[in-house]
């Protein structure tokens, strides 16, 4: 038993985790080099055996407090992002036109606030049909994705917003979405009568009057 125990201890010592300061540097390097947010599981898989990236993230976040960049949580992943109050400095470098029709904006908002939601439920809330092109556009932009199928007749598929959507708008989770007042101030919601039931959304596909909300 003693020899077996010593062998186990010797094996564990061969995989001794690096000091926490070194683990912080590793996490920092991975987040800095990654274009997409990285999960703790992904960090664990890339770091030496015995590392604790979750603890390293706690220390790293504290170290970046008050700096020009921050370690932020995006859904269930982590990333290094510019401090919100300095975002204006990056404006010229990050300009990316994302013109969306009113139909796409409203569809995206409904999915964000009601997820998981089916296409039929989106149409019921909007009061008009949702074209396949609108859904395809949002999926192509990687702002929405397919969710689980409903346990109801026909097993309809649901839609949910993606981690990319949260990252683009600087949200930790869908719970951080703005309220009704903020949406109206941003121009996403208008004081206009709802369209007639059974109508076709093609009439507003070319309306880009509110696309500024998605142009950064």
XYZ file of N, CA, C and O in Angstrom:
864
model
N 0.831 -1.209 0.000
C 0.000 0.000 0.000
C 0.859 1.251 0.000
O 0.580 2.219 -0.686
N 1.959 1.216 0.783
C 2.814 2.394 0.890
C 3.475 2.703 -0.447
O 3.515 3.862 -0.884
N 3.971 1.676 -1.121
C 4.621 1.878 -2.414
C 3.634 2.412 -3.444
O 3.954 3.286 -4.245
N 2.408 1.853 -3.420
C 1.376 2.309 -4.355
C 1.014 3.762 -4.080
O 0.848 4.562 -5.004
N 0.890 4.119 -2.785
C 0.562 5.492 -2.409
C 1.659 6.452 -2.851
O 1.395 7.533 -3.368
N 2.923 6.034 -2.654
C 4.044 6.878 -3.051
C 4.074 7.080 -4.560
O 4.401 8.157 -5.053
N 3.703 6.018 -5.291
C 3.686 6.116 -6.750
C 2.638 7.116 -7.217
O 2.863 7.887 -8.153
N 1.476 7.117 -6.544
C 0.406 8.054 -6.897
C 0.847 9.477 -6.618
O 0.642 10.391 -7.425
N 1.475 9.681 -5.434
C 1.935 11.024 -5.076
C 2.994 11.508 -6.066
O 3.023 12.677 -6.445
N 3.882 10.585 -6.477
C 4.923 10.961 -7.413
C 4.329 11.343 -8.762
O 4.743 12.306 -9.401
N 3.300 10.593 -9.183
C 2.637 10.898 -10.455
C 1.953 12.246 -10.399
O 2.012 13.033 -11.332
N 1.294 12.544 -9.255
C 0.607 13.830 -9.114
C 1.607 14.975 -9.114
O 1.354 16.050 -9.646
N 2.777 14.747 -8.509
C 3.775 15.811 -8.435
C 4.316 16.165 -9.816
O 4.756 17.280 -10.057
N 4.297 15.170 -10.737
C 4.772 15.424 -12.085
C 3.855 16.395 -12.821
O 4.261 17.055 -13.772
N 2.599 16.493 -12.377
C 1.626 17.360 -13.022
C 1.201 18.496 -12.087
O 0.064 18.920 -12.089
N 2.118 18.950 -11.288
C 1.804 20.030 -10.362
C 1.417 21.280 -11.137
O 2.085 21.666 -12.105
N 0.341 21.909 -10.725
C -0.162 23.082 -11.433
C 0.809 24.246 -11.295
O 1.485 24.394 -10.271
N 0.889 25.101 -12.308
C 1.757 26.278 -12.231
C 1.263 27.218 -11.136
O 0.098 27.166 -10.736
N 2.104 28.120 -10.646
C 1.674 29.112 -9.657
C 0.508 29.925 -10.212
O 0.388 30.110 -11.430
N -0.353 30.433 -9.317
C -1.542 31.153 -9.768
C -1.177 32.367 -10.627
O -1.873 32.700 -11.585
N -0.060 33.031 -10.286
C 0.358 34.170 -11.095
C 0.633 33.779 -12.534
O 0.308 34.512 -13.471
N 1.220 32.600 -12.724
C 1.494 32.101 -14.064
C 0.209 31.698 -14.768
O 0.056 31.893 -15.988
N -0.736 31.144 -14.004
C -2.031 30.791 -14.595
C -2.770 32.038 -15.077
O -3.438 32.021 -16.107
N -2.669 33.106 -14.316
C -3.282 34.375 -14.745
C -2.705 34.811 -16.088
O -3.444 35.240 -16.985
N -1.388 34.712 -16.234
C -0.738 35.100 -17.480
C -1.217 34.235 -18.635
O -1.411 34.724 -19.762
N -1.415 32.951 -18.361
C -1.888 32.043 -19.405
C -3.295 32.413 -19.855
O -3.591 32.484 -21.052
N -4.172 32.650 -18.877
C -5.548 33.034 -19.202
C -5.554 34.351 -19.967
O -6.277 34.522 -20.956
N -4.737 35.291 -19.509
C -4.640 36.598 -20.172
C -4.207 36.440 -21.620
O -4.778 37.058 -22.529
N -3.219 35.598 -21.861
C -2.712 35.389 -23.214
C -3.770 34.764 -24.119
O -3.951 35.165 -25.272
N -4.493 33.776 -23.595
C -5.520 33.095 -24.392
C -6.648 34.057 -24.751
O -7.082 34.127 -25.903
N -7.131 34.818 -23.757
C -8.225 35.764 -24.009
C -7.791 36.854 -24.976
O -8.556 37.267 -25.853
N -6.562 37.328 -24.824
C -6.063 38.403 -25.683
C -5.966 37.960 -27.139
O -6.256 38.722 -28.061
N -5.551 36.705 -27.353
C -5.334 36.214 -28.709
C -6.604 35.691 -29.370
O -6.634 35.500 -30.589
N -7.652 35.459 -28.576
C -8.874 34.867 -29.122
C -9.833 35.932 -29.646
O -10.116 36.916 -28.959
N -10.313 35.711 -30.855
C -11.281 36.655 -31.440
C -12.663 36.480 -30.839
O -13.471 37.399 -30.840
N -12.934 35.293 -30.306
C -14.231 34.985 -29.726
C -14.086 34.755 -28.220
O -13.021 34.366 -27.743
N -15.148 34.993 -27.439
C -15.106 34.700 -26.004
C -14.764 33.232 -25.761
O -15.112 32.360 -26.553
N -14.082 32.961 -24.670
C -13.597 31.616 -24.357
C -14.229 31.132 -23.055
O -14.282 31.866 -22.070
N -14.712 29.904 -23.047
C -15.338 29.345 -21.845
C -14.267 28.813 -20.894
O -13.121 28.570 -21.280
N -14.673 28.618 -19.632
C -13.762 28.052 -18.635
C -13.331 26.652 -19.052
O -12.174 26.261 -18.867
N -14.263 25.890 -19.614
C -13.936 24.536 -20.070
C -12.855 24.569 -21.145
O -11.944 23.729 -21.160
N -12.935 25.528 -22.054
C -11.929 25.650 -23.105
C -10.585 26.063 -22.528
O -9.530 25.599 -22.968
N -10.616 26.954 -21.534
C -9.375 27.354 -20.872
C -8.729 26.156 -20.178
O -7.520 25.945 -20.254
N -9.557 25.369 -19.481
C -9.063 24.191 -18.769
C -8.389 23.216 -19.723
O -7.342 22.634 -19.407
N -8.989 23.033 -20.902
C -8.452 22.083 -21.871
C -7.110 22.538 -22.437
O -6.278 21.705 -22.833
N -6.884 23.851 -22.452
C -5.661 24.376 -23.066
C -4.540 24.617 -22.058
O -3.378 24.727 -22.444
N -4.892 24.697 -20.775
C -3.893 24.986 -19.751
C -3.319 23.704 -19.147
O -3.915 22.632 -19.284
N -2.176 23.787 -18.464
C -1.544 22.602 -17.878
C -2.453 21.881 -16.889
O -3.349 22.491 -16.284
N -2.218 20.598 -16.713
C -2.999 19.778 -15.805
C -2.991 20.367 -14.397
O -1.955 20.795 -13.894
N -4.165 20.394 -13.758
C -4.274 20.896 -12.398
C -4.528 22.383 -12.294
O -4.713 22.914 -11.189
N -4.548 23.093 -13.429
C -4.788 24.545 -13.406
C -6.222 24.840 -13.017
O -7.132 24.021 -13.216
N -6.449 26.033 -12.475
C -7.785 26.468 -12.068
C -8.086 27.799 -12.751
O -7.961 28.871 -12.148
N -8.494 27.752 -14.034
C -8.735 28.998 -14.769
C -9.849 29.846 -14.166
O -9.833 31.073 -14.304
N -10.823 29.221 -13.496
C -11.905 29.992 -12.881
C -11.344 30.923 -11.809
O -11.712 32.102 -11.730
N -10.444 30.400 -10.992
C -9.821 31.238 -9.952
C -8.901 32.274 -10.590
O -8.848 33.432 -10.160
N -8.190 31.878 -11.629
C -7.299 32.816 -12.320
C -8.090 33.978 -12.906
O -7.632 35.124 -12.898
N -9.293 33.690 -13.404
C -10.147 34.743 -13.956
C -10.552 35.750 -12.888
O -10.628 36.958 -13.148
N -10.827 35.257 -11.672
C -11.201 36.155 -10.572
C -10.078 37.148 -10.308
O -10.307 38.361 -10.197
N -8.860 36.647 -10.212
C -7.707 37.522 -9.962
C -7.457 38.453 -11.143
O -7.133 39.635 -10.959
N -7.624 37.915 -12.365
C -7.360 38.706 -13.562
C -8.351 39.859 -13.688
O -7.978 40.974 -14.065
N -9.617 39.600 -13.372
C -10.631 40.654 -13.431
C -10.280 41.796 -12.480
O -10.408 42.968 -12.822
N -9.840 41.442 -11.281
C -9.468 42.465 -10.299
C -8.273 43.279 -10.790
O -8.213 44.493 -10.604
N -7.325 42.587 -11.417
C -6.123 43.274 -11.887
C -6.441 44.273 -12.995
O -5.740 45.269 -13.171
N -7.511 44.007 -13.766
C -7.866 44.892 -14.871
C -8.895 45.961 -14.484
O -9.299 46.753 -15.337
N -9.337 45.990 -13.251
C -10.304 47.000 -12.822
C -9.708 48.393 -12.976
O -8.589 48.655 -12.536
N -10.462 49.277 -13.619
C -10.014 50.647 -13.809
C -9.043 50.854 -14.948
O -8.592 51.980 -15.190
N -8.714 49.781 -15.687
C -7.781 49.893 -16.809
C -8.535 50.182 -18.104
O -9.756 50.254 -18.144
N -7.780 50.344 -19.181
C -8.385 50.651 -20.478
C -9.148 49.497 -21.078
O -10.018 49.692 -21.926
N -8.814 48.280 -20.667
C -9.568 47.109 -21.097
C -10.010 46.350 -19.859
O -9.436 46.511 -18.780
N -11.052 45.527 -20.029
C -11.572 44.762 -18.897
C -11.753 43.310 -19.301
O -11.900 42.991 -20.473
N -11.745 42.440 -18.300
C -12.090 41.038 -18.505
C -13.574 40.921 -18.203
O -14.005 41.159 -17.075
N -14.369 40.595 -19.205
C -15.821 40.607 -19.056
C -16.404 39.230 -19.349
O -15.839 38.436 -20.107
N -17.550 38.982 -18.745
C -18.266 37.737 -19.000
C -19.267 37.947 -20.123
O -20.008 38.927 -20.128
N -19.290 37.031 -21.065
C -20.214 37.076 -22.193
C -20.944 35.750 -22.235
O -20.397 34.744 -22.691
N -22.170 35.715 -21.728
C -22.883 34.454 -21.633
C -22.153 33.544 -20.660
O -21.943 33.892 -19.499
N -21.703 32.381 -21.138
C -20.956 31.455 -20.283
C -19.472 31.476 -20.627
O -18.728 30.557 -20.276
N -19.021 32.534 -21.304
C -17.626 32.634 -21.713
C -17.020 33.959 -21.235
O -17.707 34.800 -20.643
N -15.720 34.133 -21.518
C -14.989 35.318 -21.055
C -14.201 35.929 -22.194
O -13.782 35.240 -23.115
N -13.995 37.253 -22.111
C -13.262 37.945 -23.162
C -12.628 39.210 -22.596
O -13.014 39.697 -21.532
N -11.642 39.723 -23.307
C -11.042 41.019 -22.972
C -11.648 42.050 -23.908
O -11.573 41.908 -25.135
N -12.236 43.072 -23.343
C -12.919 44.096 -24.129
C -12.532 45.504 -23.655
O -12.144 45.694 -22.500
N -12.674 46.467 -24.547
C -12.396 47.856 -24.214
C -13.341 48.334 -23.121
O -14.526 47.998 -23.124
N -12.829 49.126 -22.180
C -13.672 49.687 -21.134
C -14.785 50.502 -21.781
O -14.534 51.249 -22.743
N -16.039 50.363 -21.313
C -17.177 51.035 -21.946
C -17.000 52.533 -22.127
O -17.391 53.094 -23.153
N -16.396 53.207 -21.143
C -16.266 54.660 -21.233
C -15.210 55.099 -22.248
O -15.102 56.279 -22.575
N -14.440 54.151 -22.792
C -13.414 54.473 -23.788
C -13.780 53.959 -25.171
O -12.986 54.051 -26.097
N -14.974 53.413 -25.288
C -15.401 52.850 -26.559
C -15.364 53.842 -27.709
O -15.109 53.467 -28.857
N -15.594 55.123 -27.407
C -15.633 56.138 -28.472
C -14.279 56.265 -29.183
O -14.208 56.665 -30.343
N -13.197 55.907 -28.488
C -11.874 55.984 -29.092
C -11.690 54.960 -30.203
O -10.844 55.117 -31.081
N -12.461 53.873 -30.150
C -12.339 52.792 -31.121
C -13.314 52.952 -32.279
O -13.387 52.099 -33.149
N -14.070 54.018 -32.303
C -15.169 54.152 -33.260
C -14.712 53.976 -34.703
O -15.309 53.227 -35.456
N -13.630 54.614 -35.090
C -13.178 54.527 -36.472
C -12.673 53.139 -36.821
O -12.800 52.686 -37.947
N -12.114 52.444 -35.818
C -11.548 51.125 -36.080
C -12.586 50.015 -36.097
O -12.346 48.941 -36.620
N -13.757 50.275 -35.509
C -14.736 49.205 -35.393
C -16.027 49.464 -36.159
O -17.013 48.808 -35.931
N -16.013 50.446 -37.054
C -17.222 50.748 -37.816
C -17.579 49.552 -38.689
O -16.767 49.055 -39.461
N -18.800 49.063 -38.547
C -19.280 47.938 -39.339
C -20.758 48.145 -39.593
O -21.565 48.118 -38.689
N -21.098 48.398 -40.858
C -22.483 48.686 -41.195
C -23.325 47.422 -41.142
O -22.986 46.422 -41.778
N -24.390 47.459 -40.384
C -25.310 46.332 -40.299
C -26.715 46.887 -40.514
O -27.421 47.154 -39.552
N -27.068 47.096 -41.747
C -28.377 47.667 -42.043
C -29.432 46.573 -41.945
O -29.373 45.577 -42.644
N -30.393 46.791 -41.079
C -31.488 45.841 -40.915
C -32.805 46.528 -41.220
O -32.999 47.697 -40.902
N -33.702 45.788 -41.808
C -35.033 46.308 -42.047
C -35.780 46.393 -40.726
O -35.378 45.801 -39.717
N -36.877 47.109 -40.720
C -37.709 47.182 -39.518
C -38.198 45.792 -39.130
O -38.258 45.444 -37.951
N -38.517 44.980 -40.137
C -38.987 43.613 -39.863
C -37.922 42.821 -39.123
O -38.211 42.103 -38.167
N -36.655 42.942 -39.567
C -35.567 42.206 -38.925
C -35.328 42.709 -37.508
O -35.086 41.926 -36.585
N -35.382 44.023 -37.314
C -35.170 44.608 -35.990
C -36.247 44.136 -35.021
O -35.968 43.727 -33.890
N -37.502 44.185 -35.467
C -38.599 43.767 -34.599
C -38.517 42.266 -34.304
O -38.751 41.836 -33.170
N -38.171 41.471 -35.313
C -38.039 40.028 -35.114
C -36.929 39.724 -34.112
O -37.098 38.904 -33.196
N -35.798 40.414 -34.254
C -34.676 40.219 -33.334
C -35.071 40.605 -31.907
O -34.740 39.897 -30.949
N -35.772 41.706 -31.760
C -36.190 42.156 -30.431
C -37.135 41.145 -29.786
O -37.022 40.846 -28.597
N -38.068 40.619 -30.569
C -39.023 39.639 -30.034
C -38.291 38.380 -29.572
O -38.563 37.843 -28.496
N -37.340 37.919 -30.375
C -36.586 36.724 -29.999
C -35.788 36.984 -28.720
O -35.755 36.148 -27.811
N -35.160 38.162 -28.636
C -34.332 38.485 -27.466
C -35.157 38.531 -26.185
O -34.718 38.058 -25.135
N -36.360 39.078 -26.269
C -37.176 39.267 -25.067
C -38.091 38.091 -24.751
O -38.564 37.978 -23.617
N -38.345 37.236 -25.726
C -39.294 36.146 -25.501
C -38.671 34.761 -25.684
O -39.382 33.768 -25.650
N -37.374 34.689 -25.889
C -36.733 33.398 -26.170
C -36.949 32.391 -25.038
O -37.029 32.791 -23.865
N -37.043 31.105 -25.402
C -37.109 30.577 -26.767
C -38.488 30.814 -27.367
O -39.503 30.632 -26.685
N -38.548 31.206 -28.626
C -39.817 31.565 -29.252
C -39.888 30.943 -30.637
O -38.884 30.837 -31.345
N -41.067 30.480 -31.029
C -41.251 29.867 -32.340
C -41.592 30.928 -33.372
O -41.947 32.055 -33.040
N -41.501 30.548 -34.630
C -41.836 31.483 -35.704
C -43.300 31.908 -35.622
O -43.627 33.067 -35.828
N -44.185 30.956 -35.291
C -45.609 31.288 -35.177
C -45.837 32.308 -34.062
O -46.659 33.216 -34.196
N -45.086 32.176 -32.966
C -45.234 33.120 -31.850
C -44.701 34.500 -32.227
O -45.262 35.518 -31.825
N -43.631 34.521 -33.022
C -43.102 35.803 -33.500
C -44.149 36.506 -34.354
O -44.397 37.704 -34.213
N -44.785 35.739 -35.248
C -45.794 36.315 -36.126
C -47.010 36.780 -35.344
O -47.620 37.804 -35.666
N -47.355 36.041 -34.283
C -48.496 36.441 -33.456
C -48.214 37.752 -32.742
O -49.086 38.628 -32.650
N -46.998 37.924 -32.254
C -46.631 39.152 -31.545
C -46.534 40.332 -32.514
O -47.023 41.425 -32.223
N -45.921 40.108 -33.677
C -45.755 41.191 -34.656
C -47.052 41.521 -35.366
O -47.280 42.642 -35.794
N -47.896 40.519 -35.557
C -49.144 40.746 -36.270
C -49.024 40.587 -37.761
O -49.980 40.840 -38.494
N -47.835 40.188 -38.247
C -47.630 39.954 -39.676
C -46.761 38.712 -39.833
O -46.106 38.270 -38.889
N -46.730 38.181 -41.042
C -45.911 37.003 -41.286
C -44.433 37.375 -41.293
O -44.068 38.517 -41.565
N -43.597 36.415 -40.985
C -42.154 36.632 -40.974
C -41.559 35.886 -42.156
O -41.706 34.669 -42.272
N -40.914 36.611 -43.066
C -40.349 35.963 -44.241
C -39.128 35.134 -43.863
O -38.436 35.414 -42.878
N -38.867 34.118 -44.654
C -37.707 33.264 -44.406
C -36.415 34.071 -44.526
O -35.437 33.816 -43.834
N -36.439 35.087 -45.407
C -35.251 35.918 -45.599
C -34.838 36.649 -44.336
O -33.648 36.816 -44.060
N -35.823 37.101 -43.558
C -35.527 37.819 -42.321
C -34.823 36.903 -41.330
O -33.808 37.266 -40.726
N -35.370 35.714 -41.142
C -34.768 34.745 -40.223
C -33.377 34.352 -40.708
O -32.421 34.293 -39.919
N -33.242 34.096 -42.022
C -31.950 33.702 -42.578
C -30.896 34.785 -42.375
O -29.724 34.492 -42.090
N -31.310 36.052 -42.514
C -30.370 37.154 -42.339
C -29.822 37.201 -40.916
O -28.622 37.348 -40.699
N -30.717 37.042 -39.949
C -30.306 37.090 -38.544
C -29.439 35.884 -38.176
O -28.510 36.003 -37.371
N -29.746 34.723 -38.772
C -28.922 33.535 -38.530
C -27.548 33.717 -39.171
O -26.515 33.377 -38.586
N -27.520 34.271 -40.388
C -26.252 34.491 -41.086
C -25.358 35.466 -40.322
O -24.141 35.323 -40.298
N -25.967 36.452 -39.686
C -25.212 37.404 -38.878
C -24.783 36.796 -37.543
O -24.057 37.421 -36.776
N -25.275 35.582 -37.285
C -24.967 34.857 -36.043
C -25.458 35.600 -34.816
O -24.825 35.595 -33.761
N -26.628 36.245 -34.966
C -27.261 36.923 -33.829
C -28.389 36.076 -33.241
O -28.785 36.290 -32.115
N -28.901 35.129 -34.015
C -29.882 34.177 -33.493
C -29.488 32.781 -33.954
O -28.709 32.634 -34.901
N -29.995 31.777 -33.263
C -29.734 30.385 -33.644
C -30.966 29.553 -33.299
O -31.876 30.028 -32.607
N -30.973 28.322 -33.781
C -32.078 27.425 -33.466
C -31.963 26.958 -32.020
O -30.875 26.618 -31.553
N -33.102 26.942 -31.320
C -33.149 26.408 -29.972
C -33.767 25.022 -29.992
O -33.819 24.356 -31.036
N -34.244 24.578 -28.846
C -34.864 23.256 -28.778
C -36.253 23.282 -29.405
O -36.923 24.303 -29.426
N -36.667 22.129 -29.896
C -38.016 22.016 -30.448
C -39.032 21.952 -29.310
O -38.762 21.382 -28.261
N -40.182 22.536 -29.527
C -41.247 22.521 -28.531
C -41.896 21.148 -28.471
O -42.063 20.488 -29.490
N -42.252 20.726 -27.270
C -42.962 19.456 -27.096
C -44.448 19.696 -27.323
O -45.274 19.565 -26.427
N -44.782 20.098 -28.533
C -46.165 20.384 -28.915
C -46.376 19.852 -30.326
O -45.410 19.486 -31.005
N -47.637 19.769 -30.780
C -47.909 19.229 -32.111
C -47.039 19.874 -33.184
O -46.930 21.097 -33.255
N -46.420 19.041 -33.984
C -45.555 19.537 -35.045
C -44.119 19.753 -34.606
O -43.243 19.975 -35.432
N -43.864 19.695 -33.270
C -42.519 19.912 -32.724
C -41.846 21.121 -33.384
O -40.763 21.021 -33.974
N -42.461 22.322 -33.301
C -41.869 23.499 -33.948
C -40.524 23.872 -33.328
O -40.321 23.729 -32.125
N -39.616 24.334 -34.166
C -38.307 24.757 -33.690
C -38.430 26.139 -33.049
O -39.290 26.933 -33.417
N -37.579 26.418 -32.082
C -37.570 27.733 -31.436
C -36.303 28.481 -31.830
O -35.356 27.910 -32.368
N -36.313 29.794 -31.555
C -35.148 30.628 -31.839
C -34.702 31.319 -30.558
O -35.523 31.706 -29.720
N -33.393 31.483 -30.407
C -32.811 32.189 -29.258
C -31.674 33.063 -29.777
O -31.143 32.834 -30.870
N -31.300 34.084 -29.000
C -30.175 34.924 -29.401
C -28.871 34.195 -29.082
O -28.828 33.314 -28.233
N -27.821 34.558 -29.765
C -26.531 33.889 -29.619
C -25.596 34.648 -28.688
O -25.848 35.797 -28.313
N -24.501 33.998 -28.377
C -23.457 34.649 -27.590
C -22.867 35.819 -28.375
O -22.463 36.827 -27.803
N -22.829 35.674 -29.716
C -22.342 36.762 -30.565
C -23.198 38.003 -30.437
O -22.690 39.130 -30.459
N -24.515 37.827 -30.322
C -25.434 38.955 -30.120
C -25.113 39.652 -28.807
O -25.030 40.882 -28.738
N -24.943 38.866 -27.735
C -24.635 39.440 -26.426
C -23.315 40.184 -26.470
O -23.189 41.298 -25.936
N -22.329 39.596 -27.125
C -21.006 40.208 -27.207
C -21.061 41.517 -27.982
O -20.455 42.513 -27.597
N -21.797 41.531 -29.097
C -21.879 42.726 -29.944
C -22.457 43.914 -29.190
O -22.020 45.050 -29.375
N -23.435 43.647 -28.326
C -24.085 44.735 -27.604
C -23.599 44.877 -26.164
O -24.185 45.596 -25.372
N -22.518 44.173 -25.830
C -21.919 44.327 -24.512
C -22.784 43.839 -23.373
O -22.802 44.436 -22.295
N -23.509 42.744 -23.592
C -24.407 42.199 -22.576
C -23.828 40.920 -21.988
O -23.259 40.106 -22.699
N -23.977 40.759 -20.672
C -23.527 39.522 -20.041
C -24.531 38.410 -20.280
O -24.172 37.259 -20.477
N -25.815 38.753 -20.271
C -26.873 37.785 -20.545
C -28.085 38.540 -21.060
O -28.120 39.777 -21.046
N -29.089 37.799 -21.522
C -30.312 38.424 -22.040
C -31.038 39.210 -20.953
O -31.847 40.098 -21.244
N -30.757 38.901 -19.694
C -31.381 39.645 -18.585
C -30.927 41.096 -18.544
O -31.570 41.936 -17.914
N -29.815 41.407 -19.223
C -29.282 42.766 -19.221
C -29.849 43.614 -20.355
O -29.412 44.754 -20.553
N -30.803 43.091 -21.102
C -31.420 43.855 -22.184
C -32.113 45.098 -21.625
O -32.628 45.082 -20.513
N -32.136 46.183 -22.390
C -32.785 47.414 -21.916
C -34.285 47.244 -21.771
O -34.890 46.357 -22.373
N -34.896 48.123 -20.972
C -36.333 48.079 -20.763
C -37.089 48.791 -21.863
O -36.504 49.325 -22.812
N -38.395 48.820 -21.749
C -39.260 49.419 -22.762
C -38.914 50.884 -23.003
O -38.864 51.353 -24.134
N -38.645 51.612 -21.924
C -38.335 53.038 -22.044
C -37.062 53.254 -22.851
O -36.989 54.125 -23.717
N -36.049 52.427 -22.566
C -34.789 52.553 -23.279
C -34.934 52.179 -24.752
O -34.314 52.779 -25.631
N -35.775 51.174 -25.028
C -36.002 50.768 -26.415
C -36.654 51.882 -27.223
O -36.285 52.142 -28.361
N -37.631 52.547 -26.614
C -38.289 53.658 -27.315
C -37.295 54.795 -27.549
O -37.291 55.431 -28.606
N -36.441 55.059 -26.553
C -35.461 56.137 -26.681
C -34.458 55.817 -27.793
O -33.970 56.713 -28.479
N -34.158 54.533 -27.961
C -33.216 54.114 -28.999
C -33.858 54.061 -30.374
O -33.180 53.912 -31.383
N -35.195 54.173 -30.411
C -35.895 54.160 -31.692
C -36.329 52.791 -32.144
O -36.783 52.617 -33.273
N -36.160 51.769 -31.272
C -36.549 50.416 -31.662
C -38.055 50.245 -31.651
O -38.614 49.527 -32.463
N -38.729 50.918 -30.722
C -40.177 50.834 -30.648
C -40.770 52.189 -31.013
O -40.293 53.227 -30.586
N -41.824 52.158 -31.789
C -42.475 53.390 -32.206
C -43.883 53.457 -31.643
O -44.481 52.441 -31.304
N -44.409 54.653 -31.556
C -45.809 54.825 -31.171
C -46.632 54.822 -32.451
O -47.121 55.843 -32.916
N -46.733 53.670 -33.062
C -47.494 53.528 -34.308
C -48.450 52.367 -34.173
O -48.160 51.408 -33.456
N -49.583 52.411 -34.828
C -50.534 51.312 -34.710
C -49.948 50.033 -35.264
O -49.191 50.055 -36.241
N -50.238 48.882 -34.642
C -49.708 47.611 -35.134
C -50.289 47.268 -36.487
O -51.411 47.648 -36.806
N -49.539 46.588 -37.341
C -50.046 46.204 -38.662
C -51.178 45.203 -38.529
O -51.307 44.512 -37.531
N -51.985 45.128 -39.576
C -53.149 44.237 -39.542
C -52.702 42.798 -39.534
O -51.686 42.433 -40.120
N -53.462 41.959 -38.822
C -53.155 40.533 -38.776
C -53.237 39.945 -40.176
O -54.117 40.308 -40.957
N -52.337 39.020 -40.454
C -52.372 38.328 -41.742
C -51.706 39.093 -42.854
O -51.718 38.675 -43.993
N -51.114 40.260 -42.526
C -50.449 41.046 -43.545
C -49.134 40.432 -43.937
O -48.717 39.404 -43.433
N -48.440 41.112 -44.838
C -47.165 40.605 -45.318
C -46.083 41.593 -44.932
O -46.239 42.795 -45.130
N -45.004 41.102 -44.428
C -43.953 41.977 -43.944
C -43.109 42.562 -45.065
O -42.261 43.413 -44.846
N -43.324 42.133 -46.296
C -42.484 42.615 -47.379
C -42.554 44.125 -47.520
O -41.624 44.763 -47.982
N -43.682 44.751 -47.112
C -43.819 46.193 -47.239
C -42.806 46.929 -46.396
O -42.414 48.043 -46.714
N -42.393 46.324 -45.271
C -41.459 47.042 -44.418
C -40.054 46.462 -44.502
O -39.186 46.836 -43.731
N -39.798 45.549 -45.427
C -38.463 44.994 -45.566
C -37.454 46.057 -45.984
O -36.285 45.981 -45.660
N -37.916 47.079 -46.759
C -36.988 48.083 -47.248
C -36.898 49.287 -46.332
O -36.195 50.250 -46.623
N -37.638 49.251 -45.213
C -37.625 50.370 -44.284
C -36.431 50.244 -43.361
O -36.405 49.411 -42.484
N -35.423 51.082 -43.565
C -34.220 51.012 -42.759
C -34.091 52.222 -41.868
O -33.007 52.588 -41.424
N -35.195 52.867 -41.585
C -35.174 54.087 -40.793
C -34.677 53.880 -39.389
O -34.218 54.824 -38.736
N -34.760 52.632 -38.879
C -34.340 52.381 -37.509
C -33.051 51.574 -37.459
O -32.630 51.141 -36.391
N -32.386 51.401 -38.593
C -31.204 50.545 -38.611
C -30.036 51.139 -37.847
O -29.071 50.459 -37.558
N -30.109 52.445 -37.507
C -29.007 53.059 -36.794
C -28.736 52.358 -35.461
O -27.622 52.403 -34.947
N -29.737 51.725 -34.912
C -29.559 51.041 -33.628
C -28.507 49.964 -33.728
O -27.825 49.655 -32.769
N -28.322 49.403 -34.926
C -27.395 48.300 -35.104
C -26.161 48.697 -35.889
O -25.427 47.864 -36.362
N -25.925 49.984 -36.010
C -24.721 50.445 -36.687
C -23.801 51.021 -35.660
O -24.123 51.984 -34.983
N -22.649 50.447 -35.506
C -21.693 50.913 -34.506
C -20.384 51.279 -35.178
O -19.992 50.698 -36.147
